[in-house]
Each structure stands twice: as structure tokens, then as C-alpha cells.
Coordinates of N, CA and C in Angstrom, one line a residue:
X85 N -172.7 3.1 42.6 CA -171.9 2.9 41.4 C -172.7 2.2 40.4
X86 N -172.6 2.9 39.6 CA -173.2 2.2 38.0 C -172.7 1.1 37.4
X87 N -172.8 -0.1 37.0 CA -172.4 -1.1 36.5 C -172.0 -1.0 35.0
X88 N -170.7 -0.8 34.3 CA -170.6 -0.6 32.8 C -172.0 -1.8 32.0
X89 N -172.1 -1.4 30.9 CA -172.7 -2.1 30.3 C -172.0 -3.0 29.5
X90 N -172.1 -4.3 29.3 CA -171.4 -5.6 29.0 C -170.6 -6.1 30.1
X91 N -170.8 -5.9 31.4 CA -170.2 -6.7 32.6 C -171.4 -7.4 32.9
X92 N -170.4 -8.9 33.2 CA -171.8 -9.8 33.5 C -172.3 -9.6 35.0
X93 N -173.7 -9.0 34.9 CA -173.9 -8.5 36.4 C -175.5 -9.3 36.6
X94 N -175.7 -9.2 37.9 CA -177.0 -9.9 38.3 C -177.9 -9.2 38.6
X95 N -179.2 -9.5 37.8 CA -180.2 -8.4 37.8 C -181.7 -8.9 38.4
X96 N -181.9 -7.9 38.9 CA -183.5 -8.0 40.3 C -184.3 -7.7 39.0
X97 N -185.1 -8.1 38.9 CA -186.8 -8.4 38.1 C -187.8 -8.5 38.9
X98 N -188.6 -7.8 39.6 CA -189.7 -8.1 40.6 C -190.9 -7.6 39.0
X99 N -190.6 -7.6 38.2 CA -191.5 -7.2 36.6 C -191.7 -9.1 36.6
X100 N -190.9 -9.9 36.7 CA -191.4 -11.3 36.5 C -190.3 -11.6 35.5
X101 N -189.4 -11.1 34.8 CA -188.7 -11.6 33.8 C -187.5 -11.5 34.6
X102 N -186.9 -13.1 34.6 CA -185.3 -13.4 35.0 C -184.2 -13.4 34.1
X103 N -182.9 -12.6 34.1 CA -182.1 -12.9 33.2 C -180.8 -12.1 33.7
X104 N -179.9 -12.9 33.0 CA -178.5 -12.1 33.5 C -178.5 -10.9 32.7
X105 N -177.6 -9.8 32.8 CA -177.4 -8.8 32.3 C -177.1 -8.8 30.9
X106 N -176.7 -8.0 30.6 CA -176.0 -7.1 29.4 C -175.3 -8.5 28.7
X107 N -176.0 -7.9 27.1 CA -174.7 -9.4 26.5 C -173.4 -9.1 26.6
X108 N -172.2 -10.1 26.7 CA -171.3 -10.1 27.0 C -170.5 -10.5 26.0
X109 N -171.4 -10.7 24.6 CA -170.5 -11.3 23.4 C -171.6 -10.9 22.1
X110 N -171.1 -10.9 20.8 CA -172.6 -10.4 19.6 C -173.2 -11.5 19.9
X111 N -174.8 -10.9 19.5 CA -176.0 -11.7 19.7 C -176.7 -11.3 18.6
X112 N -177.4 -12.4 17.7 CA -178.0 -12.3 16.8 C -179.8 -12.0 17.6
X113 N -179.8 -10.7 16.7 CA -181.6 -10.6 17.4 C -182.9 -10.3 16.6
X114 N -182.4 -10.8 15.1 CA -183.6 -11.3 14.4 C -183.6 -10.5 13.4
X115 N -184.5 -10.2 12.3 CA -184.1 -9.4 10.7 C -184.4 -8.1 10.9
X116 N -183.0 -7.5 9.9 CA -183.2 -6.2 10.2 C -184.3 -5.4 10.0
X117 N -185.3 -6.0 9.2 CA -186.3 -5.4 9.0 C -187.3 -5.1 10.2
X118 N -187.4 -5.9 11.2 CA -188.3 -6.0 12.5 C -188.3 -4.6 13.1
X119 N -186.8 -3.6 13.0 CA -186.9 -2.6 13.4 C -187.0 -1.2 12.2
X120 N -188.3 -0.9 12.6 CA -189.1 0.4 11.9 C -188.4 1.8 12.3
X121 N -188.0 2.8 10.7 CA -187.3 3.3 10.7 C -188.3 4.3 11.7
X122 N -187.7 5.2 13.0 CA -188.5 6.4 13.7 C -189.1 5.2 15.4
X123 N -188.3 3.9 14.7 CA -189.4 2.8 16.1 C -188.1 2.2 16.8
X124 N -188.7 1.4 17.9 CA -187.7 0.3 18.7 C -188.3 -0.6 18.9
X125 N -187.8 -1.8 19.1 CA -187.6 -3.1 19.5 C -187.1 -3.3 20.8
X126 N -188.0 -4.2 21.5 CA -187.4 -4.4 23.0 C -187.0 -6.2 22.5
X127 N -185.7 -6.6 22.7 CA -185.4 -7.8 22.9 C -185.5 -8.2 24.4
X128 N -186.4 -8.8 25.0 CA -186.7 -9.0 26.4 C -185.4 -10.2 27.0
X129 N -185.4 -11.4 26.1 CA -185.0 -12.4 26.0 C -183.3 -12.3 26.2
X130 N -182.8 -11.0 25.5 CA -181.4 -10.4 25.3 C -180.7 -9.2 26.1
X131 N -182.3 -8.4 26.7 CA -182.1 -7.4 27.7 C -181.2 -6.4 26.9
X132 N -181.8 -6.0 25.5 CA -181.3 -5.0 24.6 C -183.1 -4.8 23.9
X133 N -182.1 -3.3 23.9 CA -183.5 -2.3 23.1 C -182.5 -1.8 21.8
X134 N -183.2 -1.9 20.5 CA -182.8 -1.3 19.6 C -183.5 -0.7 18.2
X135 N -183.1 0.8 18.3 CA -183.9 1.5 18.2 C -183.4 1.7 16.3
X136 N -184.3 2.5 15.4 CA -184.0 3.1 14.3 C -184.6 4.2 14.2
X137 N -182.9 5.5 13.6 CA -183.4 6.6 13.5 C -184.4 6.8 11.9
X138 N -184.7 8.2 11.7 CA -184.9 8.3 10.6 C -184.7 8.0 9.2
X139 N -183.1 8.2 9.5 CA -182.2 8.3 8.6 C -181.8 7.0 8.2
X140 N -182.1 5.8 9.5 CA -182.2 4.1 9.2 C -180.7 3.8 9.9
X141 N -180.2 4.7 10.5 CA -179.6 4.1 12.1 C -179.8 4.0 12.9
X142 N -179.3 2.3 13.4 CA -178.9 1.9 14.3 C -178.9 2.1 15.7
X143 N -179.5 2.1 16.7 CA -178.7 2.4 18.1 C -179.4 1.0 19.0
X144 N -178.3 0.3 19.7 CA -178.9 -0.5 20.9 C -178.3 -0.2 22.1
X145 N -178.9 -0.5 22.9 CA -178.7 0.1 24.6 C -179.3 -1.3 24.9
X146 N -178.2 -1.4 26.7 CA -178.6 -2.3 27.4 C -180.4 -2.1 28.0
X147 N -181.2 -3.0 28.5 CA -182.3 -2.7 28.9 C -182.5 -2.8 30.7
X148 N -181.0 -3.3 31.1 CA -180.7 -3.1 32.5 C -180.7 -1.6 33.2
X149 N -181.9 -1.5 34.1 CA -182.0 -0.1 34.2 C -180.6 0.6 35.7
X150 N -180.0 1.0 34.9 CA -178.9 2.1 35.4 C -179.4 2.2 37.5
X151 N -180.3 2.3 37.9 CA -181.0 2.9 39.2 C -180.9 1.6 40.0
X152 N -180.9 0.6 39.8 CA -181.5 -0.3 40.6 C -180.7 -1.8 39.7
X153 N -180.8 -2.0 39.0 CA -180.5 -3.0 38.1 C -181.2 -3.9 37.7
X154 N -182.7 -3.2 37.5 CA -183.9 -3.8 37.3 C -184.1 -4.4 35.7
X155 N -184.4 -5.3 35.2 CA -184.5 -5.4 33.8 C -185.7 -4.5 33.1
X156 N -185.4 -4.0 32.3 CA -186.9 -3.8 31.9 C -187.6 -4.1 30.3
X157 N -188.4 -4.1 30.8 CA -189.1 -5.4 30.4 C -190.4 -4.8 29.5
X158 N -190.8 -3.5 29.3 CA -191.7 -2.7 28.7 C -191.3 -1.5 27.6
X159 N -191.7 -1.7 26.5 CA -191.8 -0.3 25.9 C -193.1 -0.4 25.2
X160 N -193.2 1.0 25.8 CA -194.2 1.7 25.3 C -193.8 2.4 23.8
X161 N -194.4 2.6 22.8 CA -193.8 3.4 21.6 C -192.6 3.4 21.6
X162 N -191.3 4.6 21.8 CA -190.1 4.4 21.9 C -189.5 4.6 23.4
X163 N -190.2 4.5 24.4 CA -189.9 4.6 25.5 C -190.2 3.5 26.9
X164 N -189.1 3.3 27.3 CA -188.8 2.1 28.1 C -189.1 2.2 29.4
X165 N -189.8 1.5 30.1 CA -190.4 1.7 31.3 C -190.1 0.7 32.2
X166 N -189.2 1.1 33.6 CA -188.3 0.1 34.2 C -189.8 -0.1 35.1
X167 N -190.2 -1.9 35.4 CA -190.8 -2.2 36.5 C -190.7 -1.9 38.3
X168 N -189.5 -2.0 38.4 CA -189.0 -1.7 39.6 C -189.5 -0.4 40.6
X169 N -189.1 0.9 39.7 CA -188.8 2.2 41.0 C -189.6 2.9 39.8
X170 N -190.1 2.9 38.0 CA -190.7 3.6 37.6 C -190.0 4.2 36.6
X171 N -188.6 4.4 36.5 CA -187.8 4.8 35.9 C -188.2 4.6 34.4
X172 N -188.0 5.6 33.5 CA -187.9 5.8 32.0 C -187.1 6.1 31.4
X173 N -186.9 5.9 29.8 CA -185.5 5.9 29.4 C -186.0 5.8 27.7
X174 N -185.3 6.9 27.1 CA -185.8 7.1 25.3 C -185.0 5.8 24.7
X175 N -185.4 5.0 24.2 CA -185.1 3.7 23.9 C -184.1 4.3 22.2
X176 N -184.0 5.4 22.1 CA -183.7 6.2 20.7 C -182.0 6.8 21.0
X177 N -181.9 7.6 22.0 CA -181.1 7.9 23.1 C -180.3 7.3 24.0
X178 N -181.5 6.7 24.7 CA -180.7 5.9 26.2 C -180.8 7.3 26.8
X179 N -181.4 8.3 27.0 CA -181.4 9.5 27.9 C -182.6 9.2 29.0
X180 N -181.9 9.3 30.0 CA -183.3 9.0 31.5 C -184.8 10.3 31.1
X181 N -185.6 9.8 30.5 CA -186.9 10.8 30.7 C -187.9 10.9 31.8
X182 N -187.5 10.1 32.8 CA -188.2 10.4 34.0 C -187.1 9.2 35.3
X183 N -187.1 10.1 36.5 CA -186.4 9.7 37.4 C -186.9 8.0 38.3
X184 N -186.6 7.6 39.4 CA -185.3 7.6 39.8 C -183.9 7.5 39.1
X185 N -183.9 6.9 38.3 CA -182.8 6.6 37.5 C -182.0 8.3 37.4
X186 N -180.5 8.1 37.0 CA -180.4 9.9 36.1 C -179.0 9.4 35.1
X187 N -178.9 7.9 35.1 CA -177.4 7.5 34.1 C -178.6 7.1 33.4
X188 N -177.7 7.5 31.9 CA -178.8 7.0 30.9 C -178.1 5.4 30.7
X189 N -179.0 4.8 29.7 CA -178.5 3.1 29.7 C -177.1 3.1 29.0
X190 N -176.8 2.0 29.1 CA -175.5 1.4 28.2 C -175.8 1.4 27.1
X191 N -174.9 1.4 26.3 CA -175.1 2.0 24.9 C -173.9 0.9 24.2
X192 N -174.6 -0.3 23.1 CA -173.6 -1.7 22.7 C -173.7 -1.2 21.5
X193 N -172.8 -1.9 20.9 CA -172.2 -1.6 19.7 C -173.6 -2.9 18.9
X194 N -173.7 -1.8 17.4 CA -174.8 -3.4 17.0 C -174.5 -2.8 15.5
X195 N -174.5 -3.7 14.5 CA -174.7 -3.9 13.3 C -175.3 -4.8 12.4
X196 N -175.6 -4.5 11.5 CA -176.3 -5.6 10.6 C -175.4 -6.4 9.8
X197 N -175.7 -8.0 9.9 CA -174.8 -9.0 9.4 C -175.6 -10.2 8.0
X198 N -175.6 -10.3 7.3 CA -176.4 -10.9 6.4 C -177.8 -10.4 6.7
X199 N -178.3 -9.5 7.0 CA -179.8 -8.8 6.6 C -180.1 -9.2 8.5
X200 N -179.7 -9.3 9.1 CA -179.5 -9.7 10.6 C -178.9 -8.5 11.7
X201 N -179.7 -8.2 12.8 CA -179.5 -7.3 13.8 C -178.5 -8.1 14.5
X202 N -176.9 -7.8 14.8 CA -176.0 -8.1 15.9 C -175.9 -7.0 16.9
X203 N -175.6 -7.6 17.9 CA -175.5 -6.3 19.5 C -174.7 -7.0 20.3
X204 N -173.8 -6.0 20.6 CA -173.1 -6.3 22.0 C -171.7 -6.5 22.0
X205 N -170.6 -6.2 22.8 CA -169.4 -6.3 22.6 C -168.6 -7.1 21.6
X206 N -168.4 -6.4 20.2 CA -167.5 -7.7 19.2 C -168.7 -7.2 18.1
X207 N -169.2 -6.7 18.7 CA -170.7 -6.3 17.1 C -170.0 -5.4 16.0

């Protein structure tokens, strides 16, 4: 069973980074400008990834990987690489691009608040 995203759940890190899951309330994660339109941001600290399309939307997804409940803790260019089992994940999407995993990630509500990235349930 898959864990919704925004339930406070407990997550294995054998990557070296400890943290509870998915935020559970908005989280302020720094100026909007940090995220490059076509790029993503990994908030390690927040265990959210958030990505900007071309067009200059929006998307964040939890960084709790769906397979195992591994944090992950790596992105490469726009793609997220779980330490655990190997698992990848389009940080743009949330679509699994390489297995074990096959649920794509949680997908949180995020908006911009005074020139400020907010994410996560209440965003």
C-alpha cells in the first residue's frame, strides 16, 4: 500500500538523510526565483521537489519515494534518484522513469506568496 502524500509517515534513508515525511502543513521554501523556468529544486530539508514548466508553472511533489519510503535525496538535472532500491522519478511530472518504484510521487499543492515558494497541504 502506498502512503498518500501529506500523511505523516516515517521514512528509511539508508542515503544518510533523516526526516519525517511529506509536509503536513504550507512550508515556506525560499524565493521564487531559485526555481529556473524548464528546471527543479530539490528541498532536501522539506522532502519536496519543485519543478518549473516553460510556461513558469509550478509543480511540487513529495520527495518520499512511493516503493519503499526512501527519502530522496538526489537530483540530477530534472530527475530524482531514490538512494534506496534505484528508483527514478521526472521531478517535472512525478512519473516513475525507471523502476522499482511504478506510483508516481505525491503531488502538493504549492504557490507563490510575497515573491516566496509555499508547498503542501493549505498551499
Amino acid at each position: 500500500m502506498v502512503p498518500a502524500a501529506g500523511l505523516g509517515l516515517a521514512a528509511c534513508s539508508p542515503g544518510g538523510d533523516s526526516a519525517d515525511a511529506t509536509p503536513t502543513t504550507p512550508v515556506d521554501l525560499g524565493a521564487e526565483d531559485e526555481v529556473a523556468k524548464g528546471g527543479a529544486k530539490l528541498y532536501r530539508d522539506r522532502n519536496v521537489v519543485v519543478s518549473r514548466d516553460a510556461g513558469g508553472a509550478l509543480k511540487a511533489y513529495s520527495t518520499v519515494c512511493t516503493h519503499a519510503g526512501c527519502v530522496i535525496n538526489k537530483l540530477r538535472g530534472t530527475t530524482l534518484v531514490c538512494p534506496c532500491h534505484g528508483s527514478e522519478f521526472d521531478a517535472v511530472t512525478g512519473k516513475v522513469l525507471q523502476a522499482p518504484a511504478t506510483e508516481p510521487l505525491g503531488e502538493l499543492p504549492v504557490r507563490v506568496s510575497k515573491g516566496r515558494i509555499v508547498a503542501g497541504p493549505g498551499a
